[in-house]
mmCIF file with all atom_site columns, C-alpha atoms in Angstrom:
data_model
loop_
_atom_site.group_PDB
_atom_site.id
_atom_site.type_symbol
_atom_site.label_atom_id
_atom_site.label_alt_id
_atom_site.label_comp_id
_atom_site.label_asym_id
_atom_site.label_entity_id
_atom_site.label_seq_id
_atom_site.pdbx_PDB_ins_code
_atom_site.Cartn_x
_atom_site.Cartn_y
_atom_site.Cartn_z
_atom_site.occupancy
_atom_site.B_iso_or_equiv
_atom_site.pdbx_formal_charge
_atom_site.auth_seq_id
_atom_site.auth_comp_id
_atom_site.auth_asym_id
_atom_site.auth_atom_id
_atom_site.pdbx_PDB_model_num
ATOM 1   C CA . MET A 1 1   ? 158.594 160.982 11.838 1.00 36.00 ? 30  MET A CA 1
ATOM 2   C CA . SER A 1 2   ? 155.800 160.290 9.394  1.00 42.00 ? 31  SER A CA 1
ATOM 3   C CA . GLY A 1 3   ? 153.792 157.081 9.913  1.00 47.00 ? 32  GLY A CA 1
ATOM 4   C CA . GLY A 1 4   ? 155.404 156.101 13.210 1.00 47.00 ? 33  GLY A CA 1
ATOM 5   C CA . THR A 1 5   ? 156.715 157.321 16.498 1.00 47.00 ? 34  THR A CA 1
ATOM 6   C CA . ALA A 1 6   ? 160.372 157.891 17.207 1.00 43.00 ? 35  ALA A CA 1
ATOM 7   C CA . GLU A 1 7   ? 160.079 156.290 20.648 1.00 50.00 ? 36  GLU A CA 1
ATOM 8   C CA . THR A 1 8   ? 158.575 152.945 19.684 1.00 52.00 ? 37  THR A CA 1
ATOM 9   C CA . GLY A 1 9   ? 158.692 152.523 15.926 1.00 55.00 ? 38  GLY A CA 1
ATOM 10  C CA . ALA A 1 10  ? 154.979 151.628 16.114 1.00 54.00 ? 39  ALA A CA 1
ATOM 11  C CA . ALA A 1 11  ? 152.744 152.457 13.207 1.00 58.00 ? 40  ALA A CA 1
ATOM 12  C CA . THR A 1 12  ? 150.318 155.293 13.735 1.00 61.00 ? 41  THR A CA 1
ATOM 13  C CA . GLY A 1 13  ? 147.223 156.181 11.746 1.00 61.00 ? 42  GLY A CA 1
ATOM 14  C CA . GLY A 1 14  ? 145.598 153.935 9.176  1.00 60.00 ? 43  GLY A CA 1
ATOM 15  C CA . VAL A 1 15  ? 146.265 150.665 11.001 1.00 65.00 ? 44  VAL A CA 1
ATOM 16  C CA . ASN A 1 16  ? 142.568 149.830 11.193 1.00 83.00 ? 45  ASN A CA 1
ATOM 17  C CA . ILE A 1 17  ? 142.961 147.993 7.873  1.00 89.00 ? 46  ILE A CA 1
ATOM 18  C CA . LEU A 1 18  ? 145.410 145.657 9.642  1.00 89.00 ? 47  LEU A CA 1
ATOM 19  C CA . ARG A 1 19  ? 142.815 144.914 12.300 1.00 91.00 ? 48  ARG A CA 1
ATOM 20  C CA . LEU A 1 20  ? 140.248 144.288 9.578  1.00 95.00 ? 49  LEU A CA 1
ATOM 21  C CA . GLU A 1 21  ? 142.675 141.896 7.898  1.00 95.00 ? 50  GLU A CA 1
ATOM 22  C CA . GLY A 1 22  ? 142.974 140.050 11.224 1.00 95.00 ? 51  GLY A CA 1
ATOM 23  C CA . LEU A 1 23  ? 139.210 139.790 11.541 1.00 97.00 ? 52  LEU A CA 1
ATOM 24  C CA . THR A 1 24  ? 139.005 138.538 7.958  1.00 97.00 ? 53  THR A CA 1
ATOM 25  C CA . LEU A 1 25  ? 141.672 135.911 8.663  1.00 98.00 ? 54  LEU A CA 1
ATOM 26  C CA . PHE A 1 26  ? 139.825 134.774 11.792 1.00 98.00 ? 55  PHE A CA 1
ATOM 27  C CA . ALA A 1 27  ? 136.465 134.539 9.988  1.00 98.00 ? 56  ALA A CA 1
ATOM 28  C CA . GLY A 1 28  ? 138.024 132.750 7.025  1.00 98.00 ? 57  GLY A CA 1
ATOM 29  C CA . MET A 1 29  ? 139.819 130.147 9.122  1.00 98.00 ? 58  MET A CA 1
ATOM 30  C CA . VAL A 1 30  ? 136.755 129.457 11.285 1.00 98.00 ? 59  VAL A CA 1
ATOM 31  C CA . THR A 1 31  ? 134.635 129.126 8.137  1.00 98.00 ? 60  THR A CA 1
ATOM 32  C CA . LEU A 1 32  ? 137.113 126.710 6.557  1.00 97.00 ? 61  LEU A CA 1
ATOM 33  C CA . TYR A 1 33  ? 137.335 124.747 9.810  1.00 97.00 ? 62  TYR A CA 1
ATOM 34  C CA . ALA A 1 34  ? 133.546 124.440 9.908  1.00 97.00 ? 63  ALA A CA 1
ATOM 35  C CA . ALA A 1 35  ? 133.334 123.574 6.193  1.00 95.00 ? 64  ALA A CA 1
ATOM 36  C CA . TRP A 1 36  ? 135.577 120.573 6.531  1.00 87.00 ? 65  TRP A CA 1
ATOM 37  C CA . ASP A 1 37  ? 133.877 119.581 9.768  1.00 91.00 ? 66  ASP A CA 1
ATOM 38  C CA . GLY A 1 38  ? 136.779 119.912 12.189 1.00 93.00 ? 67  GLY A CA 1
ATOM 39  C CA . SER A 1 39  ? 136.283 118.970 15.826 1.00 95.00 ? 68  SER A CA 1
ATOM 40  C CA . TRP A 1 40  ? 135.126 121.967 17.866 1.00 97.00 ? 69  TRP A CA 1
ATOM 41  C CA . LEU A 1 41  ? 136.519 120.337 20.997 1.00 97.00 ? 70  LEU A CA 1
ATOM 42  C CA . VAL A 1 42  ? 139.973 120.318 19.384 1.00 96.00 ? 71  VAL A CA 1
ATOM 43  C CA . PHE A 1 43  ? 139.401 123.934 18.320 1.00 98.00 ? 72  PHE A CA 1
ATOM 44  C CA . ALA A 1 44  ? 138.529 124.967 21.884 1.00 97.00 ? 73  ALA A CA 1
ATOM 45  C CA . LEU A 1 45  ? 141.471 123.066 23.359 1.00 97.00 ? 74  LEU A CA 1
ATOM 46  C CA . LEU A 1 46  ? 144.067 124.504 20.971 1.00 97.00 ? 75  LEU A CA 1
ATOM 47  C CA . PHE A 1 47  ? 142.801 128.028 20.318 1.00 98.00 ? 76  PHE A CA 1
ATOM 48  C CA . PHE A 1 48  ? 144.727 129.749 23.127 1.00 97.00 ? 77  PHE A CA 1
ATOM 49  C CA . VAL A 1 49  ? 147.873 127.590 22.962 1.00 97.00 ? 78  VAL A CA 1
ATOM 50  C CA . PRO A 1 50  ? 149.863 130.300 21.086 1.00 97.00 ? 79  PRO A CA 1
ATOM 51  C CA . ASP A 1 51  ? 149.289 132.614 24.056 1.00 95.00 ? 80  ASP A CA 1
ATOM 52  C CA . LEU A 1 52  ? 151.465 130.348 26.205 1.00 96.00 ? 81  LEU A CA 1
ATOM 53  C CA . SER A 1 53  ? 154.335 132.120 24.437 1.00 95.00 ? 82  SER A CA 1
ATOM 54  C CA . PHE A 1 54  ? 153.559 135.043 26.752 1.00 91.00 ? 83  PHE A CA 1
ATOM 55  C CA . LEU A 1 55  ? 155.341 133.092 29.503 1.00 95.00 ? 84  LEU A CA 1
ATOM 56  C CA . ALA A 1 56  ? 158.649 133.918 27.798 1.00 94.00 ? 85  ALA A CA 1
ATOM 57  C CA . TYR A 1 57  ? 158.202 137.464 29.114 1.00 91.00 ? 86  TYR A CA 1
ATOM 58  C CA . LEU A 1 58  ? 159.021 136.065 32.554 1.00 93.00 ? 87  LEU A CA 1
ATOM 59  C CA . SER A 1 59  ? 162.616 135.902 31.333 1.00 93.00 ? 88  SER A CA 1
ATOM 60  C CA . ASP A 1 60  ? 162.849 139.418 29.825 1.00 92.00 ? 89  ASP A CA 1
ATOM 61  C CA . ALA A 1 61  ? 161.094 141.638 27.291 1.00 92.00 ? 90  ALA A CA 1
ATOM 62  C CA . ARG A 1 62  ? 163.476 140.923 24.416 1.00 94.00 ? 91  ARG A CA 1
ATOM 63  C CA . PHE A 1 63  ? 163.193 137.142 24.727 1.00 95.00 ? 92  PHE A CA 1
ATOM 64  C CA . GLY A 1 64  ? 159.466 137.425 25.383 1.00 92.00 ? 93  GLY A CA 1
ATOM 65  C CA . ALA A 1 65  ? 158.955 139.446 22.194 1.00 94.00 ? 94  ALA A CA 1
ATOM 66  C CA . MET A 1 66  ? 160.995 136.968 20.163 1.00 96.00 ? 95  MET A CA 1
ATOM 67  C CA . VAL A 1 67  ? 159.050 133.929 21.391 1.00 96.00 ? 96  VAL A CA 1
ATOM 68  C CA . TYR A 1 68  ? 155.663 135.699 21.199 1.00 94.00 ? 97  TYR A CA 1
ATOM 69  C CA . ASN A 1 69  ? 156.382 136.863 17.642 1.00 95.00 ? 98  ASN A CA 1
ATOM 70  C CA . ALA A 1 70  ? 157.436 133.370 16.580 1.00 97.00 ? 99  ALA A CA 1
ATOM 71  C CA . ALA A 1 71  ? 154.130 131.990 17.895 1.00 97.00 ? 100 ALA A CA 1
ATOM 72  C CA . HIS A 1 72  ? 152.105 134.816 16.315 1.00 96.00 ? 101 HIS A CA 1
ATOM 73  C CA . SER A 1 73  ? 153.730 134.957 12.895 1.00 96.00 ? 102 SER A CA 1
ATOM 74  C CA . TYR A 1 74  ? 152.087 133.460 9.809  1.00 97.00 ? 103 TYR A CA 1
ATOM 75  C CA . LEU A 1 75  ? 155.241 131.526 8.831  1.00 97.00 ? 104 LEU A CA 1
ATOM 76  C CA . VAL A 1 76  ? 154.790 128.196 10.627 1.00 97.00 ? 105 VAL A CA 1
ATOM 77  C CA . PRO A 1 77  ? 150.983 127.915 10.493 1.00 98.00 ? 106 PRO A CA 1
ATOM 78  C CA . VAL A 1 78  ? 150.918 128.644 6.736  1.00 98.00 ? 107 VAL A CA 1
ATOM 79  C CA . ALA A 1 79  ? 153.636 126.015 6.220  1.00 98.00 ? 108 ALA A CA 1
ATOM 80  C CA . LEU A 1 80  ? 151.535 123.588 8.313  1.00 97.00 ? 109 LEU A CA 1
ATOM 81  C CA . LEU A 1 81  ? 148.427 124.470 6.299  1.00 97.00 ? 110 LEU A CA 1
ATOM 82  C CA . THR A 1 82  ? 150.279 123.671 3.082  1.00 98.00 ? 111 THR A CA 1
ATOM 83  C CA . LEU A 1 83  ? 151.654 120.445 4.551  1.00 97.00 ? 112 LEU A CA 1
ATOM 84  C CA . GLY A 1 84  ? 148.213 119.493 5.870  1.00 96.00 ? 113 GLY A CA 1
ATOM 85  C CA . PHE A 1 85  ? 146.695 119.823 2.414  1.00 94.00 ? 114 PHE A CA 1
ATOM 86  C CA . ALA A 1 86  ? 149.633 118.102 0.693  1.00 97.00 ? 115 ALA A CA 1
ATOM 87  C CA . LEU A 1 87  ? 149.601 115.115 3.032  1.00 97.00 ? 116 LEU A CA 1
ATOM 88  C CA . ALA A 1 88  ? 145.822 115.095 3.553  1.00 95.00 ? 117 ALA A CA 1
ATOM 89  C CA . SER A 1 89  ? 146.519 115.208 7.293  1.00 95.00 ? 118 SER A CA 1
ATOM 90  C CA . PRO A 1 90  ? 143.426 116.264 9.261  1.00 94.00 ? 119 PRO A CA 1
ATOM 91  C CA . LEU A 1 91  ? 145.363 116.924 12.483 1.00 94.00 ? 120 LEU A CA 1
ATOM 92  C CA . THR A 1 92  ? 147.986 119.069 10.754 1.00 96.00 ? 121 THR A CA 1
ATOM 93  C CA . LEU A 1 93  ? 145.244 120.967 8.941  1.00 96.00 ? 122 LEU A CA 1
ATOM 94  C CA . SER A 1 94  ? 143.301 121.455 12.179 1.00 96.00 ? 123 SER A CA 1
ATOM 95  C CA . ILE A 1 95  ? 146.330 122.847 13.988 1.00 97.00 ? 124 ILE A CA 1
ATOM 96  C CA . ALA A 1 96  ? 147.105 125.248 11.142 1.00 98.00 ? 125 ALA A CA 1
ATOM 97  C CA . LEU A 1 97  ? 143.542 126.546 10.812 1.00 98.00 ? 126 LEU A CA 1
ATOM 98  C CA . ILE A 1 98  ? 143.164 127.019 14.573 1.00 98.00 ? 127 ILE A CA 1
ATOM 99  C CA . TRP A 1 99  ? 146.557 128.704 14.854 1.00 98.00 ? 128 TRP A CA 1
ATOM 100 C CA . LEU A 1 100 ? 145.757 131.109 12.005 1.00 98.00 ? 129 LEU A CA 1
ATOM 101 C CA . ALA A 1 101 ? 142.332 131.833 13.513 1.00 98.00 ? 130 ALA A CA 1
ATOM 102 C CA . HIS A 1 102 ? 144.050 132.692 16.798 1.00 98.00 ? 131 HIS A CA 1
ATOM 103 C CA . ILE A 1 103 ? 146.507 135.047 15.090 1.00 98.00 ? 132 ILE A CA 1
ATOM 104 C CA . GLY A 1 104 ? 143.625 136.654 13.213 1.00 97.00 ? 133 GLY A CA 1
ATOM 105 C CA . ILE A 1 105 ? 141.553 137.416 16.299 1.00 97.00 ? 134 ILE A CA 1
ATOM 106 C CA . ASP A 1 106 ? 144.620 138.685 18.146 1.00 94.00 ? 135 ASP A CA 1
ATOM 107 C CA . ARG A 1 107 ? 145.382 141.109 15.319 1.00 93.00 ? 136 ARG A CA 1
ATOM 108 C CA . ALA A 1 108 ? 141.726 142.156 15.126 1.00 94.00 ? 137 ALA A CA 1
ATOM 109 C CA . LEU A 1 109 ? 141.866 143.000 18.842 1.00 91.00 ? 138 LEU A CA 1
ATOM 110 C CA . GLY A 1 110 ? 145.075 144.990 18.396 1.00 87.00 ? 139 GLY A CA 1
ATOM 111 C CA . TYR A 1 111 ? 147.559 142.453 19.742 1.00 89.00 ? 140 TYR A CA 1
ATOM 112 C CA . GLY A 1 112 ? 150.229 142.830 17.099 1.00 85.00 ? 141 GLY A CA 1
ATOM 113 C CA . LEU A 1 113 ? 153.757 141.565 16.850 1.00 89.00 ? 142 LEU A CA 1
ATOM 114 C CA . LYS A 1 114 ? 155.833 142.814 19.760 1.00 89.00 ? 143 LYS A CA 1
ATOM 115 C CA . TYR A 1 115 ? 158.800 145.129 20.057 1.00 88.00 ? 144 TYR A CA 1
ATOM 116 C CA . SER A 1 116 ? 161.467 144.364 22.637 1.00 85.00 ? 145 SER A CA 1
ATOM 117 C CA . ALA A 1 117 ? 160.458 147.527 24.565 1.00 83.00 ? 146 ALA A CA 1
ATOM 118 C CA . GLY A 1 118 ? 157.705 145.477 26.238 1.00 78.00 ? 147 GLY A CA 1
ATOM 119 C CA . PHE A 1 119 ? 154.478 143.575 25.680 1.00 76.00 ? 148 PHE A CA 1
ATOM 120 C CA . GLY A 1 120 ? 152.448 146.753 25.152 1.00 80.00 ? 149 GLY A CA 1
ATOM 121 C CA . PHE A 1 121 ? 154.548 147.909 22.187 1.00 81.00 ? 150 PHE A CA 1
ATOM 122 C CA . THR A 1 122 ? 153.234 146.329 18.983 1.00 81.00 ? 151 THR A CA 1
ATOM 123 C CA . HIS A 1 123 ? 153.369 146.841 15.239 1.00 83.00 ? 152 HIS A CA 1
ATOM 124 C CA . LEU A 1 124 ? 149.701 147.850 15.491 1.00 78.00 ? 153 LEU A CA 1
ATOM 125 C CA . GLY A 1 125 ? 150.432 150.542 18.081 1.00 78.00 ? 154 GLY A CA 1
ATOM 126 C CA . ARG A 1 126 ? 150.560 150.569 21.857 1.00 79.00 ? 155 ARG A CA 1
ATOM 127 C CA . ILE A 1 127 ? 148.170 148.468 23.922 1.00 74.00 ? 156 ILE A CA 1
ATOM 128 C CA . GLY A 1 128 ? 147.228 148.258 27.578 1.00 65.00 ? 157 GLY A CA 1
ATOM 129 C CA . ARG A 1 129 ? 148.140 150.828 30.203 1.00 59.00 ? 158 ARG A CA 1
ATOM 130 C CA . GLN A 1 130 ? 151.139 151.952 28.120 1.00 51.00 ? 159 GLN A CA 1
ATOM 131 C CA . LYS A 1 131 ? 148.730 153.104 25.396 1.00 53.00 ? 160 LYS A CA 1
ATOM 132 C CA . ASP A 1 132 ? 147.801 156.308 27.200 1.00 50.00 ? 161 ASP A CA 1
ATOM 133 C CA . SER A 1 133 ? 151.223 157.222 28.550 1.00 50.00 ? 162 SER A CA 1
#
């Protein structure tokens, strides 16, 4: 199967550009946050909130992947970013920028969107102990 593996459906080869995109997103959101003088305390308090979605894996891998992917997708934070600008809402804008920064650094580190096979199976390839098996 070209470009993926039959077992996981994960992309293989050439995904470094996706990690670079994540790093670019992280750097861009942090730069924008700094430019408009957002509170760094708020940034620190909210930065890891999307990772609480990992708790859904306590139920099962399928539900965990669904919840994790919802919290690590661009859909809601980009909508919040747009709403924050439209309504001139500093809190909404802060949440969106922090959330997007979080997604960016996760992708840069290889933590992609999850498959229901388990936490280690991502659209960026396998991570963790499963990576070498």
